[in-house]
Amino acid sequence: MKNITVSTHLSVYENLQELPESVRDLMEQAISIRKKAYAPYSKFRVGAAILLDNGKVVLGSNQENAAYPSGLCAERVAIFKAGAIYPDAKIVSMAITAASYTNQTTAPIPPCGACRQSIAEYEFKQDESIEIYFMGEIGMIYKSDSLKNLLPFSFDKNFL
Ligand code: THU
């Protein structure tokens, strides 16, 4: 028997002001779209903004449903939209923010497992890393240089 140890790496920005201007602009777009989320059941709004290599920005927010599992996370709304509208563009970066109606979210909110798997598909497809920035409503922003840092041992087409 032997062990495998996996380590990961994230960068931490103290607040929006500390972000490079272009990233701050992307996060501000994520904040704007977050406010339009349809989240009457969880009361937890999420916004995602994706920057493509053609300069376009694609936005998404979580869309809930009375049949709960039929809803979709903001990250997947945005990434599927990007894939549908700009199938040949590469994703450069993604900014994610979440806020609850009921309490102020101060911790950076990472994408859920299903969203990580979905983002992984596009990173494999384009064979270039996607930078991922995520935050709560206020406070620190975490940055991952690649989806791989958030999802070690991801499943991909090579296993099929
Ligand atoms: N949600 C997202 O939009 N992204 C995530 O990565 C985590 C969760 C949404 C789904 C649901 O509408 C609400 O947040 C509560 O789980």
mmCIF file with all atom_site columns, N, CA and C in Angstrom, residues 86-126:
data_model
loop_
_atom_site.group_PDB
_atom_site.id
_atom_site.type_symbol
_atom_site.label_atom_id
_atom_site.label_alt_id
_atom_site.label_comp_id
_atom_site.label_asym_id
_atom_site.label_entity_id
_atom_site.label_seq_id
_atom_site.pdbx_PDB_ins_code
_atom_site.Cartn_x
_atom_site.Cartn_y
_atom_site.Cartn_z
_atom_site.occupancy
_atom_site.B_iso_or_equiv
_atom_site.pdbx_formal_charge
_atom_site.auth_seq_id
_atom_site.auth_comp_id
_atom_site.auth_asym_id
_atom_site.auth_atom_id
_atom_site.pdbx_PDB_model_num
ATOM 1   N N  . TYR A 1 86  ? -21.142 30.735 -28.273 1.00 0.00 ? 86  TYR A N  1
ATOM 2   C CA . TYR A 1 86  ? -19.779 30.886 -28.823 1.00 0.00 ? 86  TYR A CA 1
ATOM 3   C C  . TYR A 1 86  ? -19.033 29.550 -28.720 1.00 0.00 ? 86  TYR A C  1
ATOM 4   N N  . PRO A 1 87  ? -19.437 28.548 -29.490 1.00 0.00 ? 87  PRO A N  1
ATOM 5   C CA . PRO A 1 87  ? -18.853 27.211 -29.317 1.00 0.00 ? 87  PRO A CA 1
ATOM 6   C C  . PRO A 1 87  ? -17.353 27.137 -29.580 1.00 0.00 ? 87  PRO A C  1
ATOM 7   N N  . ASP A 1 88  ? -16.812 28.082 -30.357 1.00 0.00 ? 88  ASP A N  1
ATOM 8   C CA . ASP A 1 88  ? -15.380 28.016 -30.679 1.00 0.00 ? 88  ASP A CA 1
ATOM 9   C C  . ASP A 1 88  ? -14.518 28.925 -29.811 1.00 0.00 ? 88  ASP A C  1
ATOM 10  N N  . ALA A 1 89  ? -15.144 29.696 -28.949 1.00 0.00 ? 89  ALA A N  1
ATOM 11  C CA . ALA A 1 89  ? -14.364 30.606 -28.098 1.00 0.00 ? 89  ALA A CA 1
ATOM 12  C C  . ALA A 1 89  ? -13.795 29.852 -26.904 1.00 0.00 ? 89  ALA A C  1
ATOM 13  N N  . LYS A 1 90  ? -12.671 30.337 -26.416 1.00 0.00 ? 90  LYS A N  1
ATOM 14  C CA . LYS A 1 90  ? -12.085 29.755 -25.199 1.00 0.00 ? 90  LYS A CA 1
ATOM 15  C C  . LYS A 1 90  ? -12.483 30.609 -23.998 1.00 0.00 ? 90  LYS A C  1
ATOM 16  N N  . ILE A 1 91  ? -12.633 29.957 -22.882 1.00 0.00 ? 91  ILE A N  1
ATOM 17  C CA . ILE A 1 91  ? -12.972 30.679 -21.647 1.00 0.00 ? 91  ILE A CA 1
ATOM 18  C C  . ILE A 1 91  ? -11.674 31.094 -20.971 1.00 0.00 ? 91  ILE A C  1
ATOM 19  N N  . VAL A 1 92  ? -11.550 32.374 -20.719 1.00 0.00 ? 92  VAL A N  1
ATOM 20  C CA . VAL A 1 92  ? -10.342 32.896 -20.067 1.00 0.00 ? 92  VAL A CA 1
ATOM 21  C C  . VAL A 1 92  ? -10.521 32.861 -18.559 1.00 0.00 ? 92  VAL A C  1
ATOM 22  N N  . SER A 1 93  ? -11.643 33.393 -18.092 1.00 0.00 ? 93  SER A N  1
ATOM 23  C CA . SER A 1 93  ? -11.849 33.480 -16.642 1.00 0.00 ? 93  SER A CA 1
ATOM 24  C C  . SER A 1 93  ? -13.329 33.507 -16.310 1.00 0.00 ? 93  SER A C  1
ATOM 25  N N  . MET A 1 94  ? -13.565 33.230 -15.043 1.00 0.00 ? 94  MET A N  1
ATOM 26  C CA . MET A 1 94  ? -14.942 33.173 -14.561 1.00 0.00 ? 94  MET A CA 1
ATOM 27  C C  . MET A 1 94  ? -14.968 33.822 -13.177 1.00 0.00 ? 94  MET A C  1
ATOM 28  N N  . ALA A 1 95  ? -15.959 34.699 -12.960 1.00 0.00 ? 95  ALA A N  1
ATOM 29  C CA . ALA A 1 95  ? -16.121 35.337 -11.644 1.00 0.00 ? 95  ALA A CA 1
ATOM 30  C C  . ALA A 1 95  ? -17.464 34.911 -11.070 1.00 0.00 ? 95  ALA A C  1
ATOM 31  N N  . ILE A 1 96  ? -17.462 34.537 -9.808  1.00 0.00 ? 96  ILE A N  1
ATOM 32  C CA . ILE A 1 96  ? -18.668 34.001 -9.159  1.00 0.00 ? 96  ILE A CA 1
ATOM 33  C C  . ILE A 1 96  ? -18.895 34.742 -7.844  1.00 0.00 ? 96  ILE A C  1
ATOM 34  N N  . THR A 1 97  ? -20.150 35.091 -7.586  1.00 0.00 ? 97  THR A N  1
ATOM 35  C CA . THR A 1 97  ? -20.496 35.719 -6.306  1.00 0.00 ? 97  THR A CA 1
ATOM 36  C C  . THR A 1 97  ? -21.835 35.185 -5.827  1.00 0.00 ? 97  THR A C  1
ATOM 37  N N  . ALA A 1 98  ? -21.991 35.082 -4.516  1.00 0.00 ? 98  ALA A N  1
ATOM 38  C CA . ALA A 1 98  ? -23.250 34.573 -3.954  1.00 0.00 ? 98  ALA A CA 1
ATOM 39  C C  . ALA A 1 98  ? -23.664 35.448 -2.779  1.00 0.00 ? 98  ALA A C  1
ATOM 40  N N  . ALA A 1 99  ? -24.984 35.607 -2.621  1.00 0.00 ? 99  ALA A N  1
ATOM 41  C CA . ALA A 1 99  ? -25.510 36.387 -1.490  1.00 0.00 ? 99  ALA A CA 1
ATOM 42  C C  . ALA A 1 99  ? -26.847 35.809 -1.066  1.00 0.00 ? 99  ALA A C  1
ATOM 43  N N  . SER A 1 100 ? -27.046 35.734 0.245   1.00 0.00 ? 100 SER A N  1
ATOM 44  C CA . SER A 1 100 ? -28.299 35.236 0.797   1.00 0.00 ? 100 SER A CA 1
ATOM 45  C C  . SER A 1 100 ? -29.229 36.406 1.092   1.00 0.00 ? 100 SER A C  1
ATOM 46  N N  . TYR A 1 101 ? -30.563 36.177 1.017   1.00 0.00 ? 101 TYR A N  1
ATOM 47  C CA . TYR A 1 101 ? -31.496 37.237 1.410   1.00 0.00 ? 101 TYR A CA 1
ATOM 48  C C  . TYR A 1 101 ? -31.461 37.420 2.925   1.00 0.00 ? 101 TYR A C  1
ATOM 49  N N  . THR A 1 102 ? -31.069 36.363 3.631   1.00 0.00 ? 102 THR A N  1
ATOM 50  C CA . THR A 1 102 ? -31.308 36.340 5.064   1.00 0.00 ? 102 THR A CA 1
ATOM 51  C C  . THR A 1 102 ? -30.095 36.721 5.923   1.00 0.00 ? 102 THR A C  1
ATOM 52  N N  . ASN A 1 103 ? -28.907 36.456 5.442   1.00 0.00 ? 103 ASN A N  1
ATOM 53  C CA . ASN A 1 103 ? -27.720 36.842 6.210   1.00 0.00 ? 103 ASN A CA 1
ATOM 54  C C  . ASN A 1 103 ? -26.603 37.219 5.242   1.00 0.00 ? 103 ASN A C  1
ATOM 55  N N  . GLN A 1 104 ? -25.688 38.044 5.686   1.00 0.00 ? 104 GLN A N  1
ATOM 56  C CA . GLN A 1 104 ? -24.632 38.484 4.780   1.00 0.00 ? 104 GLN A CA 1
ATOM 57  C C  . GLN A 1 104 ? -23.564 37.404 4.612   1.00 0.00 ? 104 GLN A C  1
ATOM 58  N N  . THR A 1 105 ? -23.322 37.063 3.349   1.00 0.00 ? 105 THR A N  1
ATOM 59  C CA . THR A 1 105 ? -22.362 35.996 3.032   1.00 0.00 ? 105 THR A CA 1
ATOM 60  C C  . THR A 1 105 ? -20.965 36.602 2.943   1.00 0.00 ? 105 THR A C  1
ATOM 61  N N  . THR A 1 106 ? -20.128 36.312 3.907   1.00 0.00 ? 106 THR A N  1
ATOM 62  C CA . THR A 1 106 ? -18.798 36.929 3.923   1.00 0.00 ? 106 THR A CA 1
ATOM 63  C C  . THR A 1 106 ? -17.714 35.963 3.415   1.00 0.00 ? 106 THR A C  1
ATOM 64  N N  . ALA A 1 107 ? -18.001 34.656 3.454   1.00 0.00 ? 107 ALA A N  1
ATOM 65  C CA . ALA A 1 107 ? -16.997 33.682 3.008   1.00 0.00 ? 107 ALA A CA 1
ATOM 66  C C  . ALA A 1 107 ? -17.064 33.540 1.485   1.00 0.00 ? 107 ALA A C  1
ATOM 67  N N  . PRO A 1 108 ? -15.921 33.333 0.834   1.00 0.00 ? 108 PRO A N  1
ATOM 68  C CA . PRO A 1 108 ? -15.959 33.053 -0.604  1.00 0.00 ? 108 PRO A CA 1
ATOM 69  C C  . PRO A 1 108 ? -16.755 31.770 -0.865  1.00 0.00 ? 108 PRO A C  1
ATOM 70  N N  . ILE A 1 109 ? -17.680 31.825 -1.816  1.00 0.00 ? 109 ILE A N  1
ATOM 71  C CA . ILE A 1 109 ? -18.552 30.674 -2.089  1.00 0.00 ? 109 ILE A CA 1
ATOM 72  C C  . ILE A 1 109 ? -18.043 29.944 -3.331  1.00 0.00 ? 109 ILE A C  1
ATOM 73  N N  . PRO A 1 110 ? -17.532 28.748 -3.154  1.00 0.00 ? 110 PRO A N  1
ATOM 74  C CA . PRO A 1 110 ? -16.974 28.016 -4.306  1.00 0.00 ? 110 PRO A CA 1
ATOM 75  C C  . PRO A 1 110 ? -18.077 27.366 -5.141  1.00 0.00 ? 110 PRO A C  1
ATOM 76  N N  . PRO A 1 111 ? -17.799 27.079 -6.414  1.00 0.00 ? 111 PRO A N  1
ATOM 77  C CA . PRO A 1 111 ? -18.792 26.373 -7.231  1.00 0.00 ? 111 PRO A CA 1
ATOM 78  C C  . PRO A 1 111 ? -19.034 24.962 -6.688  1.00 0.00 ? 111 PRO A C  1
ATOM 79  N N  . CYS A 1 112 ? -20.279 24.513 -6.785  1.00 0.00 ? 112 CYS A N  1
ATOM 80  C CA . CYS A 1 112 ? -20.623 23.179 -6.269  1.00 0.00 ? 112 CYS A CA 1
ATOM 81  C C  . CYS A 1 112 ? -19.956 22.098 -7.128  1.00 0.00 ? 112 CYS A C  1
ATOM 82  N N  . GLY A 1 113 ? -20.044 20.876 -6.673  1.00 0.00 ? 113 GLY A N  1
ATOM 83  C CA . GLY A 1 113 ? -19.380 19.760 -7.361  1.00 0.00 ? 113 GLY A CA 1
ATOM 84  C C  . GLY A 1 113 ? -19.838 19.599 -8.803  1.00 0.00 ? 113 GLY A C  1
ATOM 85  N N  . ALA A 1 114 ? -21.146 19.692 -9.028  1.00 0.00 ? 114 ALA A N  1
ATOM 86  C CA . ALA A 1 114 ? -21.657 19.519 -10.396 1.00 0.00 ? 114 ALA A CA 1
ATOM 87  C C  . ALA A 1 114 ? -21.157 20.644 -11.301 1.00 0.00 ? 114 ALA A C  1
ATOM 88  N N  . CYS A 1 115 ? -21.084 21.856 -10.766 1.00 0.00 ? 115 CYS A N  1
ATOM 89  C CA . CYS A 1 115 ? -20.550 22.979 -11.565 1.00 0.00 ? 115 CYS A CA 1
ATOM 90  C C  . CYS A 1 115 ? -19.065 22.783 -11.845 1.00 0.00 ? 115 CYS A C  1
ATOM 91  N N  . ARG A 1 116 ? -18.334 22.283 -10.874 1.00 0.00 ? 116 ARG A N  1
ATOM 92  C CA . ARG A 1 116 ? -16.899 22.032 -11.107 1.00 0.00 ? 116 ARG A CA 1
ATOM 93  C C  . ARG A 1 116 ? -16.723 21.022 -12.235 1.00 0.00 ? 116 ARG A C  1
ATOM 94  N N  . GLN A 1 117 ? -17.530 19.977 -12.209 1.00 0.00 ? 117 GLN A N  1
ATOM 95  C CA . GLN A 1 117 ? -17.441 18.964 -13.264 1.00 0.00 ? 117 GLN A CA 1
ATOM 96  C C  . GLN A 1 117 ? -17.773 19.585 -14.628 1.00 0.00 ? 117 GLN A C  1
ATOM 97  N N  . SER A 1 118 ? -18.765 20.459 -14.651 1.00 0.00 ? 118 SER A N  1
ATOM 98  C CA . SER A 1 118 ? -19.152 21.104 -15.917 1.00 0.00 ? 118 SER A CA 1
ATOM 99  C C  . SER A 1 118 ? -18.042 22.034 -16.406 1.00 0.00 ? 118 SER A C  1
ATOM 100 N N  . ILE A 1 119 ? -17.460 22.789 -15.491 1.00 0.00 ? 119 ILE A N  1
ATOM 101 C CA . ILE A 1 119 ? -16.362 23.685 -15.889 1.00 0.00 ? 119 ILE A CA 1
ATOM 102 C C  . ILE A 1 119 ? -15.171 22.846 -16.386 1.00 0.00 ? 119 ILE A C  1
ATOM 103 N N  . ALA A 1 120 ? -14.933 21.704 -15.713 1.00 0.00 ? 120 ALA A N  1
ATOM 104 C CA . ALA A 1 120 ? -13.824 20.820 -16.107 1.00 0.00 ? 120 ALA A CA 1
ATOM 105 C C  . ALA A 1 120 ? -13.960 20.394 -17.572 1.00 0.00 ? 120 ALA A C  1
ATOM 106 N N  . GLU A 1 121 ? -15.171 20.103 -17.993 1.00 0.00 ? 121 GLU A N  1
ATOM 107 C CA . GLU A 1 121 ? -15.401 19.669 -19.378 1.00 0.00 ? 121 GLU A CA 1
ATOM 108 C C  . GLU A 1 121 ? -14.877 20.716 -20.365 1.00 0.00 ? 121 GLU A C  1
ATOM 109 N N  . TYR A 1 122 ? -15.155 21.986 -20.064 1.00 0.00 ? 122 TYR A N  1
ATOM 110 C CA . TYR A 1 122 ? -14.739 23.056 -20.985 1.00 0.00 ? 122 TYR A CA 1
ATOM 111 C C  . TYR A 1 122 ? -13.227 23.292 -20.899 1.00 0.00 ? 122 TYR A C  1
ATOM 112 N N  . GLU A 1 123 ? -12.659 23.088 -19.725 1.00 0.00 ? 123 GLU A N  1
ATOM 113 C CA . GLU A 1 123 ? -11.207 23.250 -19.609 1.00 0.00 ? 123 GLU A CA 1
ATOM 114 C C  . GLU A 1 123 ? -10.488 22.151 -20.399 1.00 0.00 ? 123 GLU A C  1
ATOM 115 N N  . PHE A 1 124 ? -10.999 20.931 -20.323 1.00 0.00 ? 124 PHE A N  1
ATOM 116 C CA . PHE A 1 124 ? -10.418 19.845 -21.127 1.00 0.00 ? 124 PHE A CA 1
ATOM 117 C C  . PHE A 1 124 ? -10.594 20.136 -22.607 1.00 0.00 ? 124 PHE A C  1
ATOM 118 N N  . LYS A 1 125 ? -11.787 20.570 -22.959 1.00 0.00 ? 125 LYS A N  1
ATOM 119 C CA . LYS A 1 125 ? -12.108 20.819 -24.373 1.00 0.00 ? 125 LYS A CA 1
ATOM 120 C C  . LYS A 1 125 ? -11.173 21.860 -24.974 1.00 0.00 ? 125 LYS A C  1
ATOM 121 N N  . GLN A 1 126 ? -10.918 22.928 -24.249 1.00 0.00 ? 126 GLN A N  1
ATOM 122 C CA . GLN A 1 126 ? -10.104 24.009 -24.811 1.00 0.00 ? 126 GLN A CA 1
ATOM 123 C C  . GLN A 1 126 ? -8.616  23.830 -24.540 1.00 0.00 ? 126 GLN A C  1
#
